[in-house]
Every structure is written in structure tokens, then in C-alpha cells.
PDB file of C-alpha atoms in Angstrom:
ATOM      1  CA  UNK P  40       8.008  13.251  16.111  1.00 45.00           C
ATOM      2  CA  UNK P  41       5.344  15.520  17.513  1.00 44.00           C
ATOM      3  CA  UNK P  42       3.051  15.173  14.321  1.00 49.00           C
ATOM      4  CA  UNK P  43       2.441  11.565  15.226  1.00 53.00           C
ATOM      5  CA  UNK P  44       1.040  10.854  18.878  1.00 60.00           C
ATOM      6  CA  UNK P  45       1.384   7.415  18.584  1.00 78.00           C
ATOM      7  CA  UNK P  46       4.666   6.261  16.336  1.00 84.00           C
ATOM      8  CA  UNK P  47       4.089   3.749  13.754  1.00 92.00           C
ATOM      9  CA  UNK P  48       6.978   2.228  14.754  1.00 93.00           C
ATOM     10  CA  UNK P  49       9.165   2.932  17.662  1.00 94.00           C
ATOM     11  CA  UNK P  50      12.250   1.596  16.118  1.00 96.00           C
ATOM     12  CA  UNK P  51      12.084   3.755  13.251  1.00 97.00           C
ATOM     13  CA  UNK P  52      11.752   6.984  15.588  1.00 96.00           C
ATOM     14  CA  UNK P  53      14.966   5.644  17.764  1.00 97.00           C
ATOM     15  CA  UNK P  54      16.921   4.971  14.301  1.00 98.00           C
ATOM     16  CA  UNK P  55      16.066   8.023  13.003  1.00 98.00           C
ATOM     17  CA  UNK P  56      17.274   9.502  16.107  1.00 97.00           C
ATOM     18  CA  UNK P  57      20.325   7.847  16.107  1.00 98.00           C
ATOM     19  CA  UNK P  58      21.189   8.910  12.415  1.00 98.00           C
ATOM     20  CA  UNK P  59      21.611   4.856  11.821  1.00 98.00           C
ATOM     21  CA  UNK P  60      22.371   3.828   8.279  1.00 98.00           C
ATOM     22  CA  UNK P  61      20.857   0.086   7.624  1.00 98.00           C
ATOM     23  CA  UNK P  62      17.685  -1.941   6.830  1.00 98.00           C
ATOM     24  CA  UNK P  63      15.154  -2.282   8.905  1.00 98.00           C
ATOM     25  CA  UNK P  64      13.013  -5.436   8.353  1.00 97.00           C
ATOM     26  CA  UNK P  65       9.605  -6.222   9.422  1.00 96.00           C
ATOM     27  CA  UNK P  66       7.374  -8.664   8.582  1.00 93.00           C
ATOM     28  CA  UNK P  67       5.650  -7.078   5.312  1.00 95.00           C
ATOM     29  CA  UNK P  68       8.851  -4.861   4.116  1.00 96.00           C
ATOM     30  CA  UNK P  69      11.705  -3.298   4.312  1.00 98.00           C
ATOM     31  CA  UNK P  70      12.967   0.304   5.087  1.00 98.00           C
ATOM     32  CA  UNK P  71      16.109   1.337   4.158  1.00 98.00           C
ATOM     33  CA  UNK P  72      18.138   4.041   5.932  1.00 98.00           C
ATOM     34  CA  UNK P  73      20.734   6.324   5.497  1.00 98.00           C
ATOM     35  CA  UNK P  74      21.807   8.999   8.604  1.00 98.00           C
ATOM     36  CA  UNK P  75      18.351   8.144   9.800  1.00 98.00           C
ATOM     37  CA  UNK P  76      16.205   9.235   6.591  1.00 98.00           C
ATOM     38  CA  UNK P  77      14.513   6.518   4.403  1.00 98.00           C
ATOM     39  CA  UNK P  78      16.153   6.505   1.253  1.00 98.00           C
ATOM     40  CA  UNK P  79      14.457   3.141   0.359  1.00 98.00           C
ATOM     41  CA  UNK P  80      11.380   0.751   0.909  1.00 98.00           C
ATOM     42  CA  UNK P  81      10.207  -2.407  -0.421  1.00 97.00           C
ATOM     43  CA  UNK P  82       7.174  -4.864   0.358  1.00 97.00           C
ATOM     44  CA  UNK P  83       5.722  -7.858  -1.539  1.00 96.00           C
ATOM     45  CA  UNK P  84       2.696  -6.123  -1.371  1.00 96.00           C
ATOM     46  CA  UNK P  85       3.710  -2.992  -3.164  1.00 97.00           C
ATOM     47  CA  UNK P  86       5.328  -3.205  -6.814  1.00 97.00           C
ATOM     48  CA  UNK P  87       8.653  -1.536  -6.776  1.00 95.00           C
ATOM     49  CA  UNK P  88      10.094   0.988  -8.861  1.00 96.00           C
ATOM     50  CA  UNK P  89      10.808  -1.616 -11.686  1.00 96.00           C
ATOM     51  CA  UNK P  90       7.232  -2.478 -12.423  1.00 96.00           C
ATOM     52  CA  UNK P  91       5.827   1.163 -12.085  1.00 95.00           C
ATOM     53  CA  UNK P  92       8.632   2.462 -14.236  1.00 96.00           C
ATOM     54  CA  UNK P  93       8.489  -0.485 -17.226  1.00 96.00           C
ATOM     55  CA  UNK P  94       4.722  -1.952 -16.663  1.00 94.00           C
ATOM     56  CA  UNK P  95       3.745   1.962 -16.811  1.00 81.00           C
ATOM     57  CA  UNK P  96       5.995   1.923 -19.576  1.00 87.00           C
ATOM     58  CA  UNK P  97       7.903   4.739 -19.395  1.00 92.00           C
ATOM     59  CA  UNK P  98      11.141   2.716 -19.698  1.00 96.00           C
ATOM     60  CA  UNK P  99      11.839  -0.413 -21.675  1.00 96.00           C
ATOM     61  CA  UNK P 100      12.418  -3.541 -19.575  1.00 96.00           C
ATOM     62  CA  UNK P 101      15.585  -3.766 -21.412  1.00 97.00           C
ATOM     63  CA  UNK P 102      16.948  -0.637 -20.116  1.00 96.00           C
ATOM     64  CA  UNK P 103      16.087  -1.518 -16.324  1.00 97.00           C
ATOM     65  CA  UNK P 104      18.253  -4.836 -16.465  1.00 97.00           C
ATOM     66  CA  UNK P 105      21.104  -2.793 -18.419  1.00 97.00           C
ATOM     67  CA  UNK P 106      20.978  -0.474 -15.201  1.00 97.00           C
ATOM     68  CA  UNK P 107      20.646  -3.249 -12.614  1.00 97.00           C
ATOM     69  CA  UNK P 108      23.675  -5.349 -14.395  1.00 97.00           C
ATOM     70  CA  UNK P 109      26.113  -1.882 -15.092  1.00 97.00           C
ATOM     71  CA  UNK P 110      24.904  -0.330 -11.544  1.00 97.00           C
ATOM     72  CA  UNK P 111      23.896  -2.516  -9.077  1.00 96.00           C
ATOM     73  CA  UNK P 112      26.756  -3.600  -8.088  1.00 96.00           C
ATOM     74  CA  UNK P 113      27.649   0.021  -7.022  1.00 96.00           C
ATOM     75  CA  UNK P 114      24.469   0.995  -5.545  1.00 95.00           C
ATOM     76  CA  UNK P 115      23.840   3.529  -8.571  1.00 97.00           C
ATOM     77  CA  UNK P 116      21.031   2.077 -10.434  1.00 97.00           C
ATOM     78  CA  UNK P 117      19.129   5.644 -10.286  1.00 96.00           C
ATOM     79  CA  UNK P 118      21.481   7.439 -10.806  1.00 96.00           C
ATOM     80  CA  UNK P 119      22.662   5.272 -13.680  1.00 97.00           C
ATOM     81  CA  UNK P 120      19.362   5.982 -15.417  1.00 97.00           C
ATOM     82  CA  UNK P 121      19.545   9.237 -14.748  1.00 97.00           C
ATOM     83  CA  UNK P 122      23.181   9.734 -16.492  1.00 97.00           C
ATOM     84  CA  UNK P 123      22.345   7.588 -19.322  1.00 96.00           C
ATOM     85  CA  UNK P 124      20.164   9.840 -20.735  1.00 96.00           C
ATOM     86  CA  UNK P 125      17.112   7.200 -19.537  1.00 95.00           C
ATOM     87  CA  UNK P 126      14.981   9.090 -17.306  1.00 96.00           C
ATOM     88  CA  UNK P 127      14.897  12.901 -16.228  1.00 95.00           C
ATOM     89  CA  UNK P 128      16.215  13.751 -12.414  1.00 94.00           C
ATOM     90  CA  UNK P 129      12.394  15.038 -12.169  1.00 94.00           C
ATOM     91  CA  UNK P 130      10.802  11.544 -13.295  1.00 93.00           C
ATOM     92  CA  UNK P 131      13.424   9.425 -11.423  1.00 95.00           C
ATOM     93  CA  UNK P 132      12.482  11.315  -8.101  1.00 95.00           C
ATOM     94  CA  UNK P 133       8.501  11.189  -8.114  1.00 94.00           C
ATOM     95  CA  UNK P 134       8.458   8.037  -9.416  1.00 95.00           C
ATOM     96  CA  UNK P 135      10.857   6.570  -6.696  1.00 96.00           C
ATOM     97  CA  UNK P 136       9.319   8.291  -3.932  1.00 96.00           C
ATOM     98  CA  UNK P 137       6.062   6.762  -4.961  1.00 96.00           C
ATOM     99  CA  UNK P 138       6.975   3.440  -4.343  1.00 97.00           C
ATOM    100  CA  UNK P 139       9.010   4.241  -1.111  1.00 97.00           C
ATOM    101  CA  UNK P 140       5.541   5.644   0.395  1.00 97.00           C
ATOM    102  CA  UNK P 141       3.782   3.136  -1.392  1.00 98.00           C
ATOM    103  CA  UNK P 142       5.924   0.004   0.403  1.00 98.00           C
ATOM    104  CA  UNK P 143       6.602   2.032   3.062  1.00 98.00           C
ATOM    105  CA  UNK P 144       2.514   1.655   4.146  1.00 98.00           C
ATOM    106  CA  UNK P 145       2.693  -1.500   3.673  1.00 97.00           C
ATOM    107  CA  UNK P 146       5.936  -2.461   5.765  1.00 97.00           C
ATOM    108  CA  UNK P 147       5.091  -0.145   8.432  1.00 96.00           C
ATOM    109  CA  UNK P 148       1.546  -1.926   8.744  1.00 94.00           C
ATOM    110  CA  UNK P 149       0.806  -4.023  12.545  1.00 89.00           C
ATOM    111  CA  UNK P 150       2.989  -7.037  12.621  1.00 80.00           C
ATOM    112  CA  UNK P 151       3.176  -9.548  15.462  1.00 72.00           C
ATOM    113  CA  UNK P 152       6.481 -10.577  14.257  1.00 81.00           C
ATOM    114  CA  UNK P 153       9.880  -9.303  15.182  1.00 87.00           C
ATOM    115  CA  UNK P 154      11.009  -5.746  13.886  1.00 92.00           C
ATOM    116  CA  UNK P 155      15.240  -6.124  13.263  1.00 96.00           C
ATOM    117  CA  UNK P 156      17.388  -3.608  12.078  1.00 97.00           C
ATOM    118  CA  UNK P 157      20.750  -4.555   9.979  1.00 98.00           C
ATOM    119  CA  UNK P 158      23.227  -1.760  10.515  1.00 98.00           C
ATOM    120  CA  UNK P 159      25.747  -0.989   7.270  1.00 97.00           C
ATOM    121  CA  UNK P 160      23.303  -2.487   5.006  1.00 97.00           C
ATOM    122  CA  UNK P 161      22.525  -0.800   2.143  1.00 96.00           C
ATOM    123  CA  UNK P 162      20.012  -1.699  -1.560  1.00 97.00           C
ATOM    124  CA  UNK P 163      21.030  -1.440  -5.187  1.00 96.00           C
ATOM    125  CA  UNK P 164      19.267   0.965  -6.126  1.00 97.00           C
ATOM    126  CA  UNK P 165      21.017   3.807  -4.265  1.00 96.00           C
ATOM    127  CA  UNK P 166      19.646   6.845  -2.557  1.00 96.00           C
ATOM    128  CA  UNK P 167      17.282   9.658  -4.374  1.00 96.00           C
ATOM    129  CA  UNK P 168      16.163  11.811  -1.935  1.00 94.00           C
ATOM    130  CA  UNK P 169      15.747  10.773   1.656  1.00 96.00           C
ATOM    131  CA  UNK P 170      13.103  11.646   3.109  1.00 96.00           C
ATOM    132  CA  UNK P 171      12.647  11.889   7.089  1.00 97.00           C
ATOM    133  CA  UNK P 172      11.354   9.206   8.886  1.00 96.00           C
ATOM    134  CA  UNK P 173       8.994  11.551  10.507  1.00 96.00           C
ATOM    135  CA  UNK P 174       7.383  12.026   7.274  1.00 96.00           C
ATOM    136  CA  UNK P 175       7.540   8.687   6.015  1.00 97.00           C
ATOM    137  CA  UNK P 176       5.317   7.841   9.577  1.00 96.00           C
ATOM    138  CA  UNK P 177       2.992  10.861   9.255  1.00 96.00           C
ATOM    139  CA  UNK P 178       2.117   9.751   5.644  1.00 96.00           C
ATOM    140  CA  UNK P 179       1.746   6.165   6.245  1.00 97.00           C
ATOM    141  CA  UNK P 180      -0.642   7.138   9.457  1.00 96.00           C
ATOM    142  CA  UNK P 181      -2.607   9.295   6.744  1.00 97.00           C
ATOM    143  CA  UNK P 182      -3.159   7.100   4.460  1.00 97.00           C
ATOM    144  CA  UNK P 183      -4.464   4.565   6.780  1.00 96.00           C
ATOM    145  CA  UNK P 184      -7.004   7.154   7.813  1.00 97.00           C
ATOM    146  CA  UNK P 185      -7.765   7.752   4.156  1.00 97.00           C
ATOM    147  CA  UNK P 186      -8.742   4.485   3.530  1.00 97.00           C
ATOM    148  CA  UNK P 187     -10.974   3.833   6.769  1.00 96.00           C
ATOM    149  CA  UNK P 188     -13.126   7.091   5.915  1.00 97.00           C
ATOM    150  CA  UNK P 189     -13.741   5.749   2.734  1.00 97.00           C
ATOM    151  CA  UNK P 190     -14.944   2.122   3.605  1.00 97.00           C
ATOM    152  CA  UNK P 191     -13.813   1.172   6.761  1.00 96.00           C
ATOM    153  CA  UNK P 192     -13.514  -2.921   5.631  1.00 96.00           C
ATOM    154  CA  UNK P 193     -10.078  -3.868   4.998  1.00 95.00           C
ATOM    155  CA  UNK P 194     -10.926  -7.433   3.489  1.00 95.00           C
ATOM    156  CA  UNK P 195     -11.784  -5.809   0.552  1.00 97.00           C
ATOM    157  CA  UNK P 196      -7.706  -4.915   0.632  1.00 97.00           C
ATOM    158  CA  UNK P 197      -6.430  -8.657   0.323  1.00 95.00           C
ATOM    159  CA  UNK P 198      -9.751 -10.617  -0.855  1.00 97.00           C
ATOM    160  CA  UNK P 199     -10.063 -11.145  -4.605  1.00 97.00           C
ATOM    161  CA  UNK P 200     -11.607  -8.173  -6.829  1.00 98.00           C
ATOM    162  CA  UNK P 201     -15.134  -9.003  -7.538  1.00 97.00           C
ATOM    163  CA  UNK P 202     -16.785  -6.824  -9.884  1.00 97.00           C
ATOM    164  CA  UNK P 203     -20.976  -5.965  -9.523  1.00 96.00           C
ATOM    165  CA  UNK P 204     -23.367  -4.742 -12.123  1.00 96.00           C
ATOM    166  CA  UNK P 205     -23.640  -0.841 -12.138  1.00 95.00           C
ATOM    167  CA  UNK P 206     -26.887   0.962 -11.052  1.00 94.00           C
ATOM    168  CA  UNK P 207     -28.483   2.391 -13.852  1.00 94.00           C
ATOM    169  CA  UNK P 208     -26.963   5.838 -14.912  1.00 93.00           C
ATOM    170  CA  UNK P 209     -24.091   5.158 -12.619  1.00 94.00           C
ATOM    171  CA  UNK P 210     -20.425   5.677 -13.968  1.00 93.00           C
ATOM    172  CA  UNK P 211     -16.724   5.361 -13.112  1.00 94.00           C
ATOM    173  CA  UNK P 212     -13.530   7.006 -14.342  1.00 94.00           C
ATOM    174  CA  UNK P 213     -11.163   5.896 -16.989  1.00 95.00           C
ATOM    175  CA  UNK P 214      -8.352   4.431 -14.107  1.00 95.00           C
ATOM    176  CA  UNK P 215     -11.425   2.398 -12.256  1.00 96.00           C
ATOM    177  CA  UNK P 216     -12.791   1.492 -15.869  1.00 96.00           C
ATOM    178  CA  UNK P 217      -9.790   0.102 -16.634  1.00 97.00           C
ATOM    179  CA  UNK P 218      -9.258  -1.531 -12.792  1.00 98.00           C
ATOM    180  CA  UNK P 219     -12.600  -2.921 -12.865  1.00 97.00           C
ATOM    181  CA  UNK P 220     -12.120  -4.479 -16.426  1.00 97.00           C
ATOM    182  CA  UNK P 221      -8.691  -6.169 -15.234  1.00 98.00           C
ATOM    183  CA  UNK P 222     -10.949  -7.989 -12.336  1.00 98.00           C
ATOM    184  CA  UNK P 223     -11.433 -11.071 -13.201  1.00 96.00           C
ATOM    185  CA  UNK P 224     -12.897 -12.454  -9.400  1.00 96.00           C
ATOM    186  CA  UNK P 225      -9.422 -13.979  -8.779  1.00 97.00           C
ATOM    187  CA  UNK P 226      -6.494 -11.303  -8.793  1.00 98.00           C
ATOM    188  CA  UNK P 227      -6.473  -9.496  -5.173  1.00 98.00           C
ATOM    189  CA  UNK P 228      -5.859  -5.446  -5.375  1.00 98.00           C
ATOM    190  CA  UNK P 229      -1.964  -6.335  -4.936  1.00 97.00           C
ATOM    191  CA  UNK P 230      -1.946  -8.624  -7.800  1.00 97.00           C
ATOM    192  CA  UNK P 231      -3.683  -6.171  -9.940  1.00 98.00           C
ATOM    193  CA  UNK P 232      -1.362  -2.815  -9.129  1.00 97.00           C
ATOM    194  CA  UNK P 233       1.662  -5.196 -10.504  1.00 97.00           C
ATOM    195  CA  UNK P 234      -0.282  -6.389 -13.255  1.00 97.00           C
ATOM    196  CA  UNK P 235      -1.576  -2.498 -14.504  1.00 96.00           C
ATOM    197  CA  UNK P 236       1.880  -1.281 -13.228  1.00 95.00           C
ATOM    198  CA  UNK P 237       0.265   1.041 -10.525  1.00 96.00           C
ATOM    199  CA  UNK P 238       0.732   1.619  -6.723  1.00 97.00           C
ATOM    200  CA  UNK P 239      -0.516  -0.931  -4.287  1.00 98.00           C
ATOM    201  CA  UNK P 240      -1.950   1.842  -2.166  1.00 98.00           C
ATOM    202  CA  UNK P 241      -3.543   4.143  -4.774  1.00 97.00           C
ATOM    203  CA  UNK P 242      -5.360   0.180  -5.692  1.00 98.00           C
ATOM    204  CA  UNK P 243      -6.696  -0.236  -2.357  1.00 98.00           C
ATOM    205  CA  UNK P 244      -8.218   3.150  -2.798  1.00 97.00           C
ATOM    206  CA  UNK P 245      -9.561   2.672  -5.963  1.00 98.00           C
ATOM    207  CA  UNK P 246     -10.853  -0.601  -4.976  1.00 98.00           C
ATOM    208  CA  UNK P 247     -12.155   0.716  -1.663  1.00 97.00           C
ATOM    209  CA  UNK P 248     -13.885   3.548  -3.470  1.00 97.00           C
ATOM    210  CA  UNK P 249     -15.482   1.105  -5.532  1.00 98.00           C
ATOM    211  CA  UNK P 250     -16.320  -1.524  -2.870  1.00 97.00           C
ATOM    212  CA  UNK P 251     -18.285   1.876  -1.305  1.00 97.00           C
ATOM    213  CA  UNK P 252     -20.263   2.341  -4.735  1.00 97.00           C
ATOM    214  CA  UNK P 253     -21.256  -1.307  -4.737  1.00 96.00           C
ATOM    215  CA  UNK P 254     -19.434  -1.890  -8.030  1.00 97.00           C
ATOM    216  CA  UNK P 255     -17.167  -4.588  -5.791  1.00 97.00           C
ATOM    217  CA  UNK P 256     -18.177  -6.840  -3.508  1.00 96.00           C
ATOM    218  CA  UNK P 257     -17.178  -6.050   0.226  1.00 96.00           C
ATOM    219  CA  UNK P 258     -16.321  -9.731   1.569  1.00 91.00           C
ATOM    220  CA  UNK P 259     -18.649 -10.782   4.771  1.00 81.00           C
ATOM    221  CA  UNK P 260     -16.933 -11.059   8.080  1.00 65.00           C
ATOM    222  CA  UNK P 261     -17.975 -14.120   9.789  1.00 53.00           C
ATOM    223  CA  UNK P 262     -20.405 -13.760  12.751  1.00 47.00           C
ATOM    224  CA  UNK P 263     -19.168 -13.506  15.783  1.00 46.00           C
ATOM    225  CA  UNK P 264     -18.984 -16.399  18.310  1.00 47.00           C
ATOM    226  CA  UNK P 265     -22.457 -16.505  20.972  1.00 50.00           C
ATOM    227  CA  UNK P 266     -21.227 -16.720  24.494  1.00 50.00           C
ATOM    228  CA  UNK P 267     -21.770 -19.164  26.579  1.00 49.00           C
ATOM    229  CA  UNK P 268     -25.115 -19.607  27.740  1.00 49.00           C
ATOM    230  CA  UNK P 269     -25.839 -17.551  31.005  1.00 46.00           C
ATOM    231  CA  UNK P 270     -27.740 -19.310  34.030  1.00 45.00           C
ATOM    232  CA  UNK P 271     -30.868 -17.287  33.347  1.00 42.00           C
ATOM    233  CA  UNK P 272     -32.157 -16.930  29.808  1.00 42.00           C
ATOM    234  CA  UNK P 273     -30.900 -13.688  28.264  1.00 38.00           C
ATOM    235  CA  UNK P 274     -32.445 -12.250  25.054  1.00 40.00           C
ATOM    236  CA  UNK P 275     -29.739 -11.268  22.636  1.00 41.00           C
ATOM    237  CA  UNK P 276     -29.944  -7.512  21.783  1.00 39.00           C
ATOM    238  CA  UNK P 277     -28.155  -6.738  18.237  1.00 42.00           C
ATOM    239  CA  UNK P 278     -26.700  -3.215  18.137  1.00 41.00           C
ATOM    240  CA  UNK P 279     -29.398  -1.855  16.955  1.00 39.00           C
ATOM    241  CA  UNK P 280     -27.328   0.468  14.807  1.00 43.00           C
ATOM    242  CA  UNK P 281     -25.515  -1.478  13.188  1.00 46.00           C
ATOM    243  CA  UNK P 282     -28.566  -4.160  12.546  1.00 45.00           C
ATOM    244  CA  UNK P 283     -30.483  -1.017  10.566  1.00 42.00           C
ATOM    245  CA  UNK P 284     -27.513   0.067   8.380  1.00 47.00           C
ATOM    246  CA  UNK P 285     -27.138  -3.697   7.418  1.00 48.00           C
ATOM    247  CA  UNK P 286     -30.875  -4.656   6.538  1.00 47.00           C
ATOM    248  CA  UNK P 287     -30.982  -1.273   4.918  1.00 47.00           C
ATOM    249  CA  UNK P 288     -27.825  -1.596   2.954  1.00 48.00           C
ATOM    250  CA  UNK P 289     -28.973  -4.783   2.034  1.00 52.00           C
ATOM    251  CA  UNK P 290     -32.498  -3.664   0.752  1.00 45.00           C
ATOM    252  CA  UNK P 291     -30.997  -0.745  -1.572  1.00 46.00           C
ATOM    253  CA  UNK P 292     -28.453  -3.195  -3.008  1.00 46.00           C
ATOM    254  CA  UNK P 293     -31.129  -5.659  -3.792  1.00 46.00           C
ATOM    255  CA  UNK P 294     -32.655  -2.793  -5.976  1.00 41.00           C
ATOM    256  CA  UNK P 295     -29.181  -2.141  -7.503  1.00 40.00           C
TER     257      UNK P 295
END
């Protein structure tokens, strides 16, 4: 995997290696596998395939639990939508690759807990395309990139949405109108991707985006701890960086 220095996780690279076929679970998802290419991926933190297919309602719920009772059991579910005249091949594949990159950032994200891999183990939904695990790394790696050069402060990821007055003259597109008018101060950007029926990780953006235009409040990280005092009296010197951009950001949002 030369396009990542540093793999997201080792595991994967080694399974992918081996050609396994299986689930491997970590503490905020699931990858599924197939000859060592992801053919699946699910997270709490992501909505799955269900809730950006019926939410975004392109298909009634009705006609996802027909597929899940008549095809589940056989690992067909896609393909059962596909054959019963519910979805087009072309739909059915971007829309399930979404949410595999989509959980797949989230379940690939730094755990402390144990990573486990269940060999033979496959999900209901059955296998769309596969897509390497090489790729599935590369994009997750990107997309954390993404999100740092746009406002490197991932509270704003799991903290509640809290809306701020616009400046004067300053506007927002329909998908962040309509983000920004499902805020209500309590729903994190998780609970509001289920609730609009959108990716987690296009939410974070959003919400990031907007966090960076002051229309959503950034959450303050507490201050550090002082050390302990030294035998001789020592000044404390604030970066003094860091303590400009702050009074300054401070000043121009006082003026928003």
C-alpha cells in the first residue's frame, strides 16, 4: 500500500494481503471483507444504506423491509432491489459505496480498543462492488486531511450543533440552510445526517465549514493544566501565536 506511508490500520493491509473473507471489528465499526476487498462497512456513527436510501427517499421504507425479509437471509438484499425493479444497478452502487466510505472513516478512526477479525463471516446485504482495501485506507486518510484544513477542531464533530447569528450580507447554501435549520443546540452532526438522511462525513464537513464561518459555535477546549511550580519563579510565556489569533478571533466575532 505505497499510497499510504502510514496504514490506517495494519490489520486491514495484512487481510487484504491474505485475500481473507470476514468482518473485521473495531471499536467504532465494522469492515466487511471478501478475498481481501471491502465489500461492506458499518458504524453507529454513520447512517447506513437504509436511512440514505428511504430518509433521502428514494425508496419507500416498505420496500427496504420487503428486501431485508425476502433477501436477507441469503445475503442478496442489493441485489434483491436491484431485480425487483426497485432501484437501478447505477443508484444501488453509488449509493452503497457512499455509506461504505462513509462508515468506513468512521470505523477506521484511532481506537484504543482491540481490532478482531471474524473469518467466514459475512452481512445481509451482500456484496456490490468491492473495493480494495488500499483505497478504502487512502480515502479515509483523505478525508481526515479534508476536514483538518478546513477547521482543524474536531469537537465541533461530536458536540451538539449550535447555530450563530449571520454577519450581515453573509449567506449559506440550500444543504447548510437546511442543516443549520435542523439544529436545534441538542442533535450532534451524527444525529442530524440520520435525521436529514445524509452522510455522517459529508455532515462533519458541512458543519466544520460552518463552525469556520462562525455560523456554529466551535466548543472551547479546556485550559491546559499549569505545572508544578518551579523552585525559582518563572513567568509564563503564552505562545504568542496562538494568544494573537485567539484575542483577534475573538474581537472580529464580537463585531459579528
Amino acid at each position: 500500500m505505497s499510497a499510504v506511508a502510514t496504514p490506517v490500520s495494519p490489520m486491514l493491509v495484512r487481510l487484504a494481503a491474505e485475500k481473507a473473507t470476514g468482518a473485521l471489528l473495531r471499536d467504532h465499526g465494522t469492515l466487511y471483507l471478501v478475498d481481501g476487498r471491502v465489500v461492506h462497512a458499518e458504524s453507529p456513527a454513520a447512517p447506513g444504506v437504509d436511512v440514505l436510501l428511504t430518509t433521502g427517499g428514494r425508496l419507500p421504507r416498505e420496500n427496504w423491509d420487503e428486501a431485508v425479509d425476502r433477501a436477507g437471509a441469503h445475503r442478496a438484499v442489493g441485489r434483491f432491489l436491484v431485480d425487483s425493479g426497485r432501484l437501478q444497478d447505477g443508484e444501488l452502487e453509488i449509493c452503497h459505496l457512499g455509506a461504505v466510505f462513509d462508515a468506513a472513516f468512521f470505523a477506521l478512526s484511532p481506537t484504543s480498543g482491540p481490532t478482531r477479525f471474524r473469518y467466514g463471516v459475512g452481512h445481509w446485504f451482500g456484496t456490490v462492488r468491492p473495493v480494495s482495501a488500499e483505497a478504502v485506507e487512502r480515502e479515509t486518510v483523505r478525508r481526515r486531511e479534508l476536514l483538518d484544513a478546513v477547521w482543524p477542531y474536531p469537537a465541533v464533530d461530536t458536540a451538539p450543533v449550535v447555530p450563530r447569528p449571520a454577519a450581515p450580507g453573509q449567506t449559506t447554501g440550500a444543504r447548510q440552510r437546511a442543516l443549520l435549520a435542523a439544529a436545534d443546540g441538542e442533535r450532534t452532526p451524527a444525529e442530524l445526517a440520520r435525521l436529514l438522511g445524509r452522510p455522517a462525513f459529508h455532515t462533519l464537513l458541512d458543519v466544520r465549514r460552518l463552525a469556520a464561518a462562525g455560523l456554529v459555535e466551535t466548543p472551547l477546549t479546556p485550559d491546559p493544566v499549569p505545572p508544578a511550580p518551579a523552585l525559582l519563579p518563572v513567568l509564563p510565556v503564552p505562545d504568542p501565536d496562538i494568544a494573537l489569533l485567539r484575542r483577534l478571533r475573538d474581537a472580529l466575532e464580537a463585531h459579528l
